[in-house]
PDB file of C-alpha atoms in Angstrom:
ATOM      1  CA  MET A   1     -79.824 -94.711 133.226  1.00  0.00           C
ATOM      2  CA  TYR A   2     -76.751 -93.007 134.766  1.00  0.00           C
ATOM      3  CA  THR A   3     -76.658 -89.806 136.769  1.00  0.00           C
ATOM      4  CA  GLN A   4     -73.744 -87.431 137.114  1.00  0.00           C
ATOM      5  CA  ILE A   5     -73.855 -84.889 139.976  1.00  0.00           C
ATOM      6  CA  THR A   6     -71.491 -81.963 140.206  1.00  0.00           C
ATOM      7  CA  HIS A   7     -71.514 -79.852 143.372  1.00  0.00           C
ATOM      8  CA  ILE A   8     -70.753 -76.226 142.612  1.00  0.00           C
ATOM      9  CA  LYS A   9     -69.893 -73.315 144.907  1.00  0.00           C
ATOM     10  CA  VAL A  10     -71.217 -70.177 143.182  1.00  0.00           C
ATOM     11  CA  PRO A  11     -69.863 -66.733 144.099  1.00  0.00           C
ATOM     12  CA  LEU A  12     -72.223 -64.923 146.453  1.00  0.00           C
ATOM     13  CA  ASN A  13     -74.998 -63.025 144.661  1.00  0.00           C
ATOM     14  CA  GLN A  14     -74.037 -64.538 141.274  1.00  0.00           C
ATOM     15  CA  MET A  15     -76.579 -67.397 141.140  1.00  0.00           C
ATOM     16  CA  SER A  16     -78.768 -65.723 138.537  1.00  0.00           C
ATOM     17  CA  LEU A  17     -75.771 -65.147 136.225  1.00  0.00           C
ATOM     18  CA  PHE A  18     -74.605 -68.699 136.833  1.00  0.00           C
ATOM     19  CA  ARG A  19     -78.073 -70.080 136.020  1.00  0.00           C
ATOM     20  CA  GLN A  20     -78.109 -68.070 132.803  1.00  0.00           C
ATOM     21  CA  VAL A  21     -74.718 -69.504 131.741  1.00  0.00           C
ATOM     22  CA  ILE A  22     -75.857 -73.064 132.466  1.00  0.00           C
ATOM     23  CA  GLU A  23     -79.171 -72.671 130.617  1.00  0.00           C
ATOM     24  CA  GLU A  24     -77.911 -70.662 127.605  1.00  0.00           C
ATOM     25  CA  LYS A  25     -74.342 -71.888 127.049  1.00  0.00           C
ATOM     26  CA  TYR A  26     -73.551 -75.136 128.852  1.00  0.00           C
ATOM     27  CA  LEU A  27     -76.673 -77.264 128.468  1.00  0.00           C
ATOM     28  CA  PRO A  28     -77.166 -76.547 124.765  1.00  0.00           C
ATOM     29  CA  VAL A  29     -73.694 -78.020 124.093  1.00  0.00           C
ATOM     30  CA  VAL A  30     -74.179 -81.023 126.376  1.00  0.00           C
ATOM     31  CA  ARG A  31     -77.623 -81.765 124.837  1.00  0.00           C
ATOM     32  CA  GLY A  32     -75.799 -82.569 121.589  1.00  0.00           C
ATOM     33  CA  ARG A  33     -73.794 -85.402 123.178  1.00  0.00           C
ATOM     34  CA  PRO A  34     -74.860 -88.970 122.351  1.00  0.00           C
ATOM     35  CA  GLY A  35     -76.770 -90.584 125.178  1.00  0.00           C
ATOM     36  CA  PHE A  36     -77.608 -87.334 126.985  1.00  0.00           C
ATOM     37  CA  LEU A  37     -81.123 -87.417 128.427  1.00  0.00           C
ATOM     38  CA  ALA A  38     -81.603 -84.389 130.639  1.00  0.00           C
ATOM     39  CA  GLY A  39     -79.836 -81.850 132.827  1.00  0.00           C
ATOM     40  CA  TYR A  40     -80.972 -79.795 135.769  1.00  0.00           C
ATOM     41  CA  LEU A  41     -79.460 -77.077 137.886  1.00  0.00           C
ATOM     42  CA  MET A  42     -80.588 -77.450 141.481  1.00  0.00           C
ATOM     43  CA  GLU A  43     -80.138 -74.378 143.688  1.00  0.00           C
ATOM     44  CA  GLN A  44     -80.044 -74.749 147.456  1.00  0.00           C
ATOM     45  CA  VAL A  45     -82.582 -72.597 149.249  1.00  0.00           C
ATOM     46  CA  ASP A  46     -80.757 -72.755 152.567  1.00  0.00           C
ATOM     47  CA  ASP A  47     -77.322 -72.030 151.056  1.00  0.00           C
ATOM     48  CA  PRO A  48     -77.589 -69.395 148.302  1.00  0.00           C
ATOM     49  CA  ASP A  49     -74.072 -69.930 146.969  1.00  0.00           C
ATOM     50  CA  CYS A  50     -74.352 -73.714 146.477  1.00  0.00           C
ATOM     51  CA  ALA A  51     -75.843 -75.637 143.555  1.00  0.00           C
ATOM     52  CA  GLN A  52     -75.763 -79.056 141.993  1.00  0.00           C
ATOM     53  CA  LEU A  53     -75.696 -79.734 138.292  1.00  0.00           C
ATOM     54  CA  ILE A  54     -77.386 -83.045 137.624  1.00  0.00           C
ATOM     55  CA  LEU A  55     -76.971 -84.727 134.264  1.00  0.00           C
ATOM     56  CA  PHE A  56     -78.815 -87.883 133.162  1.00  0.00           C
ATOM     57  CA  TRP A  57     -77.307 -90.220 130.592  1.00  0.00           C
ATOM     58  CA  ASP A  58     -78.708 -93.204 128.730  1.00  0.00           C
ATOM     59  CA  ASP A  59     -75.901 -95.575 129.572  1.00  0.00           C
ATOM     60  CA  HIS A  60     -72.422 -95.902 131.078  1.00  0.00           C
ATOM     61  CA  ALA A  61     -70.713 -95.689 127.662  1.00  0.00           C
ATOM     62  CA  SER A  62     -72.264 -92.274 127.050  1.00  0.00           C
ATOM     63  CA  VAL A  63     -70.897 -90.950 130.350  1.00  0.00           C
ATOM     64  CA  GLU A  64     -67.451 -92.391 129.611  1.00  0.00           C
ATOM     65  CA  ASN A  65     -67.448 -90.881 126.121  1.00  0.00           C
ATOM     66  CA  PHE A  66     -68.349 -87.506 127.600  1.00  0.00           C
ATOM     67  CA  HIS A  67     -65.452 -87.824 130.048  1.00  0.00           C
ATOM     68  CA  ARG A  68     -63.018 -88.776 127.273  1.00  0.00           C
ATOM     69  CA  THR A  69     -63.774 -85.655 125.253  1.00  0.00           C
ATOM     70  CA  GLY A  70     -62.478 -83.517 128.105  1.00  0.00           C
ATOM     71  CA  LEU A  71     -65.700 -81.458 127.973  1.00  0.00           C
ATOM     72  CA  LEU A  72     -66.502 -82.241 131.592  1.00  0.00           C
ATOM     73  CA  GLN A  73     -63.173 -81.005 132.927  1.00  0.00           C
ATOM     74  CA  ALA A  74     -63.227 -77.976 130.579  1.00  0.00           C
ATOM     75  CA  SER A  75     -66.769 -77.237 131.656  1.00  0.00           C
ATOM     76  CA  ILE A  76     -65.914 -77.355 135.334  1.00  0.00           C
ATOM     77  CA  SER A  77     -62.996 -74.989 134.724  1.00  0.00           C
ATOM     78  CA  ILE A  78     -65.160 -72.546 132.748  1.00  0.00           C
ATOM     79  CA  LEU A  79     -67.929 -72.667 135.388  1.00  0.00           C
ATOM     80  CA  ALA A  80     -65.375 -72.023 138.127  1.00  0.00           C
TER      81      ALA A  80
END
């Protein structure tokens, strides 16, 4: 199993909107990728504008294929 962690700085007071975008738009697309196992948005209690997006993949090839599609970079740009 492989894990991909993305640290995200969310605009102040926008965490609920960000969570909604991740749950309703981002994760449904990523779930369709071969080798994707699970994804979680972790919000920091002690820092309300920080979060981590943790994605679990079946194998290294699945992560590499996801990177090659450009979806990761596009996703980070959209989330920013």
